[in-house]
CSV table of C-alpha atoms (C1' of nucleotides) in Angstrom, one decimal:
chain,number,residue,atom,x,y,z
S,1,MET,CA,88.5,98.0,31.5
S,2,SER,CA,86.1,95.9,29.0
S,3,SER,CA,82.7,95.2,30.6
S,4,PRO,CA,82.4,92.4,33.1
S,5,PRO,CA,80.8,89.2,31.4
S,6,PRO,CA,77.3,88.6,32.2
S,7,ILE,CA,76.4,87.5,36.2
S,8,HIS,CA,74.5,84.7,36.9
S,9,PRO,CA,71.4,85.7,39.1
S,10,THR,CA,72.0,83.7,41.6
S,11,ALA,CA,75.6,84.6,41.9
S,12,GLU,CA,74.4,88.1,42.0
S,13,LEU,CA,72.2,87.1,44.8
S,14,LEU,CA,75.5,85.5,46.7
S,15,LEU,CA,77.8,88.5,45.7
S,16,GLN,CA,74.8,91.0,47.5
S,17,ALA,CA,74.7,88.8,50.3
S,18,GLY,CA,78.2,89.1,50.7
S,19,THR,CA,78.4,92.9,50.4
S,20,ALA,CA,75.5,93.1,52.9
S,21,LEU,CA,77.7,90.6,55.3
S,22,ALA,CA,80.7,92.8,54.6
S,23,ASP,CA,79.1,95.7,55.6
S,24,GLN,CA,77.2,94.3,58.9
S,25,ARG,CA,80.0,92.0,60.2
S,26,GLY,CA,82.9,91.8,58.8
S,27,LEU,CA,85.2,89.1,56.7
S,28,ALA,CA,85.9,86.9,59.8
S,29,THR,CA,82.3,86.3,60.1
S,30,MET,CA,81.6,85.8,56.2
S,31,THR,CA,81.5,81.7,56.2
S,32,VAL,CA,79.9,80.1,53.1
S,33,ASP,CA,77.0,78.9,55.8
S,34,ALA,CA,76.6,82.9,56.6
S,35,VAL,CA,76.4,83.6,52.7
S,36,VAL,CA,74.0,80.7,51.7
S,37,GLU,CA,71.8,81.8,54.7
S,38,ARG,CA,71.6,85.8,54.2
S,39,ALA,CA,70.8,84.7,50.1
S,40,GLY,CA,68.2,82.2,51.0
S,41,THR,CA,69.9,79.6,48.8
S,42,GLY,CA,71.2,76.2,49.6
S,43,LYS,CA,74.7,75.4,50.5
S,44,GLY,CA,75.6,73.5,47.5
S,45,THR,CA,74.1,76.4,45.1
S,46,PHE,CA,77.1,78.2,46.6
S,47,TYR,CA,79.4,75.9,44.7
S,48,ARG,CA,77.9,75.8,41.7
S,49,HIS,CA,78.8,80.0,40.9
S,50,PHE,CA,82.1,80.0,42.8
S,51,SER,CA,85.2,77.2,42.9
S,52,ASP,CA,85.6,77.9,46.0
S,53,GLN,CA,85.3,80.5,49.1
S,54,SER,CA,88.6,82.4,48.1
S,55,ALA,CA,87.2,82.9,44.8
S,56,PHE,CA,83.9,84.2,45.9
S,57,LEU,CA,85.7,86.8,48.2
S,58,ILE,CA,88.0,88.0,45.3
S,59,ALA,CA,84.8,88.7,43.0
S,60,LEU,CA,83.5,90.8,45.7
S,61,GLN,CA,86.6,92.9,46.3
S,62,ALA,CA,87.0,92.9,42.5
S,63,ARG,CA,83.0,94.5,42.6
S,64,PHE,CA,84.3,96.9,45.3
S,65,ALA,CA,87.8,98.3,43.4
S,66,SER,CA,86.2,98.6,40.2
S,67,GLY,CA,83.5,100.8,41.3
S,68,VAL,CA,86.1,103.0,43.1
S,69,ALA,CA,88.6,103.1,40.4
S,70,THR,CA,85.9,104.2,37.8
S,71,ALA,CA,84.9,107.1,40.0
S,72,VAL,CA,88.2,108.1,40.3
S,73,ALA,CA,89.3,107.8,36.4
S,74,ASP,CA,86.4,109.9,35.7
S,75,ALA,CA,87.3,112.5,38.1
S,76,ALA,CA,90.8,112.7,36.8
S,77,SER,CA,90.0,112.7,33.0
S,78,GLY,CA,88.3,116.0,33.5
S,79,ALA,CA,91.4,118.3,34.5
S,80,PRO,CA,94.5,118.8,33.5
S,81,PRO,CA,97.4,117.4,36.0
S,82,GLY,CA,98.2,119.6,39.1
S,83,ALA,CA,96.6,120.8,42.4
S,84,ALA,CA,92.9,121.2,41.2
S,85,ARG,CA,92.8,117.7,40.0
S,86,LEU,CA,94.3,116.0,43.0
S,87,ARG,CA,91.8,118.1,45.1
S,88,PHE,CA,89.2,116.4,42.5
S,89,THR,CA,90.5,112.8,42.6
S,90,LEU,CA,91.0,112.5,46.3
S,91,ASN,CA,87.1,114.0,46.7
S,92,ALA,CA,86.2,111.6,44.2
S,93,TYR,CA,88.0,108.4,45.9
S,94,LEU,CA,86.5,109.1,49.5
S,95,ASP,CA,83.0,109.8,47.7
S,96,ALA,CA,82.8,106.8,45.9
S,97,CYS,CA,84.6,104.8,49.2
S,98,LEU,CA,81.6,106.6,51.2
S,99,GLY,CA,79.2,105.5,48.6
S,100,GLN,CA,80.3,101.4,48.5
S,101,ARG,CA,78.8,99.8,51.9
S,102,GLY,CA,81.0,97.5,53.2
S,103,LEU,CA,84.1,98.5,51.5
S,104,LYS,CA,85.6,99.2,54.9
S,105,THR,CA,86.0,95.7,55.1
S,106,PHE,CA,88.1,95.0,52.6
S,107,LEU,CA,90.1,98.3,53.1
S,108,THR,CA,90.8,97.1,57.0
S,109,GLU,CA,90.4,92.9,56.6
S,110,ALA,CA,91.8,92.1,53.5
S,111,ARG,CA,95.4,91.3,54.8
S,112,ASN,CA,94.3,87.6,55.6
S,113,VAL,CA,93.5,86.8,52.3
S,114,PRO,CA,96.3,86.5,50.2
S,115,GLU,CA,94.9,87.4,46.7
S,116,ILE,CA,92.9,89.9,48.3
S,117,GLN,CA,95.8,91.8,49.7
S,118,ILE,CA,97.3,92.1,46.4
S,119,ALA,CA,94.3,92.9,44.7
S,120,VAL,CA,93.8,96.0,47.2
S,121,ASP,CA,97.6,96.8,47.1
S,122,ASP,CA,97.1,96.7,43.1
S,123,ALA,CA,94.3,99.7,43.6
S,124,LEU,CA,95.7,101.4,45.9
S,125,GLU,CA,99.6,101.4,43.8
S,126,SER,CA,97.5,102.7,41.0
S,127,PHE,CA,95.8,105.4,42.8
S,128,ALA,CA,99.2,106.4,43.8
S,129,LYS,CA,100.6,106.5,40.4
S,130,LEU,CA,97.8,108.7,39.5
S,131,ILE,CA,98.6,111.0,42.2
S,132,ALA,CA,102.2,110.8,41.3
S,133,VAL,CA,102.0,112.6,38.0
S,134,ASP,CA,100.0,116.0,39.9
S,135,LEU,CA,102.6,116.1,42.4
S,136,ARG,CA,105.5,116.2,39.8
S,137,THR,CA,103.4,118.8,38.1
S,138,LEU,CA,103.7,120.6,41.0
S,139,LYS,CA,107.5,120.3,41.2
S,140,LEU,CA,107.4,118.2,44.5
S,141,PRO,CA,110.4,116.4,45.2
S,142,ASN,CA,110.0,112.6,45.9
S,143,ALA,CA,106.8,112.6,43.9
S,144,GLN,CA,106.4,109.0,44.0
S,145,ALA,CA,106.9,108.4,47.9
S,146,SER,CA,104.9,111.3,48.7
S,147,ALA,CA,102.2,110.0,46.6
S,148,ARG,CA,102.5,106.6,48.2
S,149,LEU,CA,102.1,108.6,51.8
S,150,ILE,CA,99.0,110.7,50.5
S,151,VAL,CA,97.4,107.4,49.5
S,152,ALA,CA,97.4,106.3,52.8
S,153,MET,CA,96.2,109.8,54.3
S,154,ALA,CA,93.5,109.3,52.3
S,155,HIS,CA,93.0,105.4,53.1
S,156,GLU,CA,92.3,106.4,56.5
S,157,VAL,CA,90.2,109.4,56.1
S,158,ALA,CA,88.1,106.6,53.9
S,159,ILE,CA,87.9,104.4,57.1
S,160,ALA,CA,87.2,106.9,59.1
S,161,GLU,CA,84.1,107.8,57.0
S,162,GLN,CA,82.7,104.5,56.8
S,163,VAL,CA,83.0,104.0,59.8
S,164,ALA,CA,80.9,107.1,60.6
S,165,GLY,CA,78.5,106.5,57.7
S,166,ARG,CA,79.3,110.3,56.6
S,167,ARG,CA,82.5,112.8,55.2
S,168,HIS,CA,84.3,113.8,58.1
S,169,PRO,CA,84.8,117.4,56.3
S,170,ALA,CA,88.2,118.1,59.3
S,171,LEU,CA,89.5,114.9,58.0
S,172,ARG,CA,89.4,116.0,54.4
S,173,GLU,CA,90.5,119.5,55.2
S,174,ALA,CA,93.3,118.2,56.6
S,175,LEU,CA,94.0,115.5,53.7
S,176,LEU,CA,94.2,118.1,51.2
S,177,GLU,CA,96.3,120.8,53.4
S,178,LEU,CA,98.8,117.8,54.0
S,179,SER,CA,98.7,116.7,50.1
S,180,GLY,CA,99.1,120.2,48.9
S,181,ALA,CA,95.9,120.2,47.1
S,182,GLY,CA,94.4,123.0,49.8
Y,1,MET,CA,103.9,102.8,83.2
Y,2,SER,CA,105.0,100.7,86.0
Y,3,SER,CA,107.7,97.5,85.4
Y,4,PRO,CA,105.5,94.6,84.3
Y,5,PRO,CA,104.7,91.7,86.7
Y,6,PRO,CA,107.9,89.2,87.1
Y,7,ILE,CA,107.1,86.5,83.9
Y,8,HIS,CA,107.5,82.6,84.2
Y,9,PRO,CA,110.0,81.5,82.3
Y,10,THR,CA,108.0,79.0,80.5
Y,11,ALA,CA,105.4,82.3,79.3
Y,12,GLU,CA,108.4,84.0,78.5
Y,13,LEU,CA,109.3,80.9,76.0
Y,14,LEU,CA,105.9,80.7,74.6
Y,15,LEU,CA,105.8,84.7,74.1
Y,16,GLN,CA,109.5,84.3,72.4
Y,17,ALA,CA,107.9,81.6,70.2
Y,18,GLY,CA,105.1,84.0,69.4
Y,19,THR,CA,107.2,86.8,68.6
Y,20,ALA,CA,109.3,84.2,65.9
Y,21,LEU,CA,106.2,83.3,64.6
Y,22,ALA,CA,104.7,86.7,64.1
Y,23,ASP,CA,107.8,87.5,62.1
Y,24,GLN,CA,108.0,84.8,59.9
Y,25,ARG,CA,104.4,83.8,59.0
Y,26,GLY,CA,101.7,85.6,60.5
Y,27,LEU,CA,98.8,86.1,62.6
Y,28,ALA,CA,96.6,83.7,60.4
Y,29,THR,CA,99.0,80.6,61.0
Y,30,MET,CA,99.7,81.5,64.7
Y,31,THR,CA,97.7,78.4,66.1
Y,32,VAL,CA,98.3,76.9,69.4
Y,33,ASP,CA,99.9,73.7,68.2
Y,34,ALA,CA,102.5,76.2,66.0
Y,35,VAL,CA,103.1,78.1,68.8
Y,36,VAL,CA,104.0,75.1,71.6
Y,37,GLU,CA,105.6,73.1,68.9
Y,38,ARG,CA,108.1,76.1,68.2
Y,39,ALA,CA,108.6,76.8,72.4
Y,40,GLY,CA,109.3,72.7,72.4
Y,41,THR,CA,106.8,72.5,75.3
Y,42,GLY,CA,103.5,70.2,75.5
Y,43,LYS,CA,100.1,72.0,74.4
Y,44,GLY,CA,98.7,71.8,77.6
Y,45,THR,CA,101.6,73.9,79.0
Y,46,PHE,CA,100.0,76.8,76.8
Y,47,TYR,CA,97.2,77.0,79.5
Y,48,ARG,CA,99.0,77.0,82.7
Y,49,HIS,CA,100.1,80.1,81.6
Y,50,PHE,CA,97.7,81.9,79.4
Y,51,SER,CA,93.6,81.6,80.0
Y,52,ASP,CA,92.9,81.1,75.8
Y,53,GLN,CA,94.9,82.3,72.8
Y,54,SER,CA,93.1,85.6,72.9
Y,55,ALA,CA,95.0,86.3,76.2
Y,56,PHE,CA,98.4,84.8,74.6
Y,57,LEU,CA,97.8,87.5,71.7
Y,58,ILE,CA,97.0,90.1,73.5
Y,59,ALA,CA,100.1,89.9,75.8
Y,60,LEU,CA,101.9,89.5,72.5
Y,61,GLN,CA,101.1,92.9,71.3
Y,62,ALA,CA,101.3,94.6,74.5
Y,63,ARG,CA,104.8,93.9,74.4
Y,64,PHE,CA,105.3,95.5,71.1
Y,65,ALA,CA,103.5,98.4,72.0
Y,66,SER,CA,105.1,98.9,75.3
Y,67,GLY,CA,108.5,98.7,73.4
Y,68,VAL,CA,107.8,101.7,70.5
Y,69,ALA,CA,105.8,103.4,73.3
Y,70,THR,CA,108.6,103.7,75.5
Y,71,ALA,CA,110.8,104.3,72.4
Y,72,VAL,CA,108.4,107.4,71.2
Y,73,ALA,CA,108.2,108.7,74.6
Y,74,ASP,CA,112.2,108.9,75.3
Y,75,ALA,CA,112.3,110.7,72.4
Y,76,ALA,CA,109.5,113.2,73.2
Y,77,SER,CA,111.1,114.2,76.5
Y,78,GLY,CA,114.5,115.3,75.0
Y,79,ALA,CA,112.9,118.4,73.2
Y,80,PRO,CA,110.5,121.4,73.5
Y,81,PRO,CA,107.0,120.8,71.2
Y,82,GLY,CA,107.9,121.6,67.6
Y,83,ALA,CA,109.2,121.0,64.3
Y,84,ALA,CA,112.4,119.7,65.8
Y,85,ARG,CA,110.2,117.3,68.2
Y,86,LEU,CA,108.3,116.2,65.5
Y,87,ARG,CA,111.4,114.8,63.6
Y,88,PHE,CA,112.8,113.1,66.5
Y,89,THR,CA,109.6,111.2,67.4
Y,90,LEU,CA,108.6,110.3,64.0
Y,91,ASN,CA,112.1,109.1,63.6
Y,92,ALA,CA,112.4,107.3,66.4
Y,93,TYR,CA,108.7,105.8,66.2
Y,94,LEU,CA,110.1,104.2,62.6
Y,95,ASP,CA,113.4,102.9,64.3
Y,96,ALA,CA,111.8,101.4,67.0
Y,97,CYS,CA,108.7,99.4,64.9
Y,98,LEU,CA,111.8,98.1,62.8
Y,99,GLY,CA,113.7,97.2,65.6
Y,100,GLN,CA,110.9,94.9,67.1
Y,101,ARG,CA,110.4,91.7,64.7
Y,102,GLY,CA,107.2,90.5,64.0
Y,103,LEU,CA,105.8,93.9,64.7
Y,104,LYS,CA,104.3,94.1,61.3
Y,105,THR,CA,101.8,91.2,61.7
Y,106,PHE,CA,99.8,93.7,64.4
Y,107,LEU,CA,100.2,96.5,62.6
Y,108,THR,CA,98.8,94.9,59.5
Y,109,GLU,CA,96.6,92.0,60.8
Y,110,ALA,CA,95.5,92.9,63.8
Y,111,ARG,CA,92.2,93.6,62.7
Y,112,ASN,CA,91.0,90.3,63.3
Y,113,VAL,CA,91.1,90.2,67.0
Y,114,PRO,CA,88.7,92.5,68.0
Y,115,GLU,CA,90.7,93.4,71.5
Y,116,ILE,CA,94.2,93.8,69.5
Y,117,GLN,CA,92.5,96.2,66.9
Y,118,ILE,CA,91.4,98.3,69.9
Y,119,ALA,CA,95.0,98.1,71.6
Y,120,VAL,CA,96.5,99.0,68.3
Y,121,ASP,CA,94.5,101.8,68.0
Y,122,ASP,CA,94.7,103.2,71.2
Y,123,ALA,CA,98.2,102.9,70.8
Y,124,LEU,CA,98.0,105.2,67.5
Y,125,GLU,CA,95.3,107.7,69.3
Y,126,SER,CA,98.1,108.4,71.8
Y,127,PHE,CA,101.1,108.9,69.4
Y,128,ALA,CA,98.4,111.1,67.5
Y,129,LYS,CA,97.9,113.3,70.4
Y,130,LEU,CA,101.9,113.6,70.8
Y,131,ILE,CA,101.9,114.9,67.7
Y,132,ALA,CA,99.1,117.2,67.9
Y,133,VAL,CA,100.9,119.5,70.5
Y,134,ASP,CA,103.7,119.7,68.3
Y,135,LEU,CA,101.4,120.7,65.2
Y,136,ARG,CA,99.4,123.2,67.6
Y,137,THR,CA,103.0,125.0,68.1
Y,138,LEU,CA,103.6,125.2,64.8
Y,139,LYS,CA,100.1,127.1,64.5
Y,140,LEU,CA,98.8,124.5,62.0
Y,141,PRO,CA,95.2,124.7,61.6
Y,142,ASN,CA,93.4,121.3,62.4
Y,143,ALA,CA,96.2,120.1,64.5
Y,144,GLN,CA,94.2,117.0,65.4
Y,145,ALA,CA,92.7,115.9,62.3
Y,146,SER,CA,96.6,116.6,61.0
Y,147,ALA,CA,98.0,114.3,63.5
Y,148,ARG,CA,95.9,111.3,63.0
Y,149,LEU,CA,96.9,111.9,59.3
Y,150,ILE,CA,100.6,111.6,60.2
Y,151,VAL,CA,100.2,109.0,61.9
Y,152,ALA,CA,98.5,107.0,59.0
Y,153,MET,CA,101.3,108.2,57.0
Y,154,ALA,CA,104.0,106.7,59.6
Y,155,HIS,CA,102.5,103.5,59.7
Y,156,GLU,CA,102.6,103.2,56.2
Y,157,VAL,CA,106.2,103.8,56.3
Y,158,ALA,CA,106.8,101.1,59.3
Y,159,ILE,CA,105.2,98.6,57.6
Y,160,ALA,CA,107.4,99.2,54.4
Y,161,GLU,CA,110.8,99.0,56.2
Y,162,GLN,CA,109.3,96.1,57.9
Y,163,VAL,CA,108.6,94.0,54.7
Y,164,ALA,CA,112.1,95.5,53.4
Y,165,GLY,CA,114.0,94.8,56.6
Y,166,ARG,CA,115.7,98.3,56.4
Y,167,ARG,CA,115.3,102.2,56.6
Y,168,HIS,CA,113.4,103.4,53.8
Y,169,PRO,CA,114.7,107.1,53.5
Y,170,ALA,CA,113.0,108.0,50.5
Y,171,LEU,CA,109.9,107.6,52.1
Y,172,ARG,CA,111.3,108.9,55.3
Y,173,GLU,CA,111.7,112.1,53.7
Y,174,ALA,CA,108.5,112.4,52.2
Y,175,LEU,CA,107.0,111.6,55.0
Y,176,LEU,CA,108.6,114.6,57.2
Y,177,GLU,CA,107.9,117.3,54.3
Y,178,LEU,CA,104.3,116.3,54.1
Y,179,SER,CA,104.1,116.4,58.1
Y,180,GLY,CA,105.9,120.1,58.0
Y,181,ALA,CA,108.9,118.5,60.2
Y,182,GLY,CA,111.6,119.0,57.3
G,1,DT,C1',52.8,68.3,18.5
G,2,DG,C1',55.1,65.0,20.8
G,3,DT,C1',58.8,61.8,22.4
G,4,DA,C1',63.9,61.1,24.1
G,5,DC,C1',67.7,62.8,25.4
G,6,DA,C1',71.2,66.1,27.3
G,7,DT,C1',72.0,70.2,30.1
G,8,DC,C1',72.1,72.8,33.9
G,9,DA,C1',71.2,75.0,38.4
G,10,DG,C1',69.2,73.9,43.1
G,11,DT,C1',70.0,71.0,47.1
G,12,DG,C1',71.1,69.9,52.3
G,13,DA,C1',73.1,65.8,54.2
G,14,DA,C1',77.4,63.8,55.1
G,15,DC,C1',82.5,64.0,55.2
G,16,DG,C1',86.7,65.7,56.9
G,17,DC,C1',89.8,68.7,58.6
G,18,DG,C1',92.1,71.7,61.9
G,19,DC,C1',92.1,73.7,65.8
G,20,DG,C1',91.1,75.5,70.6
G,21,DT,C1',90.0,73.5,75.3
G,22,DT,C1',89.7,70.1,78.5
G,23,DC,C1',91.5,67.0,81.7
G,24,DA,C1',93.4,63.2,84.7
G,25,DC,C1',97.9,62.2,85.5
G,26,DT,C1',102.9,63.2,86.3
G,27,DG,C1',107.0,64.5,88.5
G,28,DA,C1',109.3,68.0,91.4
G,29,DT,C1',109.2,71.2,94.4
G,30,DG,C1',108.0,73.5,99.0
G,31,DT,C1',105.9,73.3,103.9
G,32,DA,C1',105.1,71.4,108.4
G,33,DC,C1',106.6,69.0,112.4
Z,1,DT,C1',117.1,64.1,109.3
Z,2,DG,C1',112.9,61.9,108.0
Z,3,DT,C1',108.0,61.6,106.7
Z,4,DA,C1',103.8,63.4,105.1
Z,5,DC,C1',101.4,66.2,102.7
Z,6,DA,C1',99.8,70.5,99.8
Z,7,DT,C1',101.0,73.2,95.8
Z,8,DC,C1',102.6,73.3,91.1
Z,9,DA,C1',103.6,73.0,86.3
Z,10,DG,C1',104.1,69.7,82.0
Z,11,DT,C1',102.0,66.4,79.2
Z,12,DG,C1',99.3,64.6,75.3
Z,13,DA,C1',95.4,61.8,74.4
Z,14,DA,C1',90.9,62.6,73.9
Z,15,DC,C1',87.1,66.0,72.9
Z,16,DG,C1',83.8,69.0,70.3
Z,17,DC,C1',82.8,72.3,67.0
Z,18,DG,C1',82.8,75.0,63.3
Z,19,DC,C1',83.4,75.0,58.5
Z,20,DG,C1',84.9,74.4,54.0
Z,21,DT,C1',84.0,71.3,50.6
Z,22,DT,C1',81.6,67.1,48.0
Z,23,DC,C1',78.3,64.4,45.7
Z,24,DA,C1',74.1,61.9,44.6
Z,25,DC,C1',69.6,63.0,43.6
Z,26,DT,C1',66.0,66.4,41.5
Z,27,DG,C1',63.4,69.3,38.6
Z,28,DA,C1',63.5,72.6,35.0
Z,29,DT,C1',64.9,74.2,30.5
Z,30,DG,C1',66.4,73.6,25.9
Z,31,DT,C1',67.5,70.5,21.7
Z,32,DA,C1',66.7,67.3,17.8
Z,33,DC,C1',64.2,64.7,15.4
DNA sequence: TGTACATCAGTGAACGCGCGTTCACTGATGTAC
DNA sequence: TGTACATCAGTGAACGCGCGTTCACTGATGTAC
């Protein structure tokens, strides 16, 4: 909500190294050694900026989540609840995910670190709540449950697109059709 | 397809210990030490029956996948392709998942071990192909993409039900509605 | 401007721990004759 | 039935390695007077 606190340049460097590793390798190989090697700093430097490895991963996840959340909120603010807004927000979500290199790692591997899992689930739940408003406007019964499943589908499309590195029109179309936003 | 080879009693004991650990803790804590302690065997015994930890996890995943695949195939064989069969197979899938304690671990944490990830993805893809047949019968455009998204929704419901330990009627209903099987 | 001191970021060697894997040995079971 | 030998499963101590974390030290920057 409020703008994030100013970030130390070295911390930024480490986070960018983490982003690159998330994009190219994944969480399993994101060791402190790998991060500092990539960032070109000493190993001890890592602990000057992050209390431990877990805090680093959480900070990294927060960046991704923040970027996507902003894009979705912007898209949603432009239209009244309904099918059109649902279409906008789903596409905005997918475009935002596609634009964030390394995001897939958190979408698919986050389950290991409990705190990250919670953060990811929270973000998806917020998205579901937003979608539920559209569904209620469309008089869909079971709006809450349906919204949750639509988010699951969007999640699947986002992962597929990250793997492919580009949009997947057939999946997007199917998503909009099944969601009732087509 | 063919019946599995006879399994050594001690190997069975280890696999059951692994199942219990998957159910109660998860993949991250499934160390060889934890498995053999649970099974009540010596640590070296583990390696008499499995070449390494990875082979053990793959064998464990295969058991879950086989159980679910059989249930789904049985359900599908009882009816001609169409909305009714789609409803049957989705419910059969969910019931089978719910009946397999510890399955959730592989549904949510499998992404770590690449070989398991592949096996899980393969199983889900087979399921999607089955569903695509129903969708084509229903004249749905984009059957393949839609089937993939329906599997993603079923996946989400299966996880929710495993967490809750029981069926989640609202989610199942929403799944069938969004799938066009309602 | 100069001096003394405090603060802070950078560094990499060293530590400790967990965990997967190995291995030499033991005992039981099966086979040959 | 008895004997010698081969095979196989069980065992736990020991090994090696990776990796997260710590820490004493260095150099740079800021502050006080």
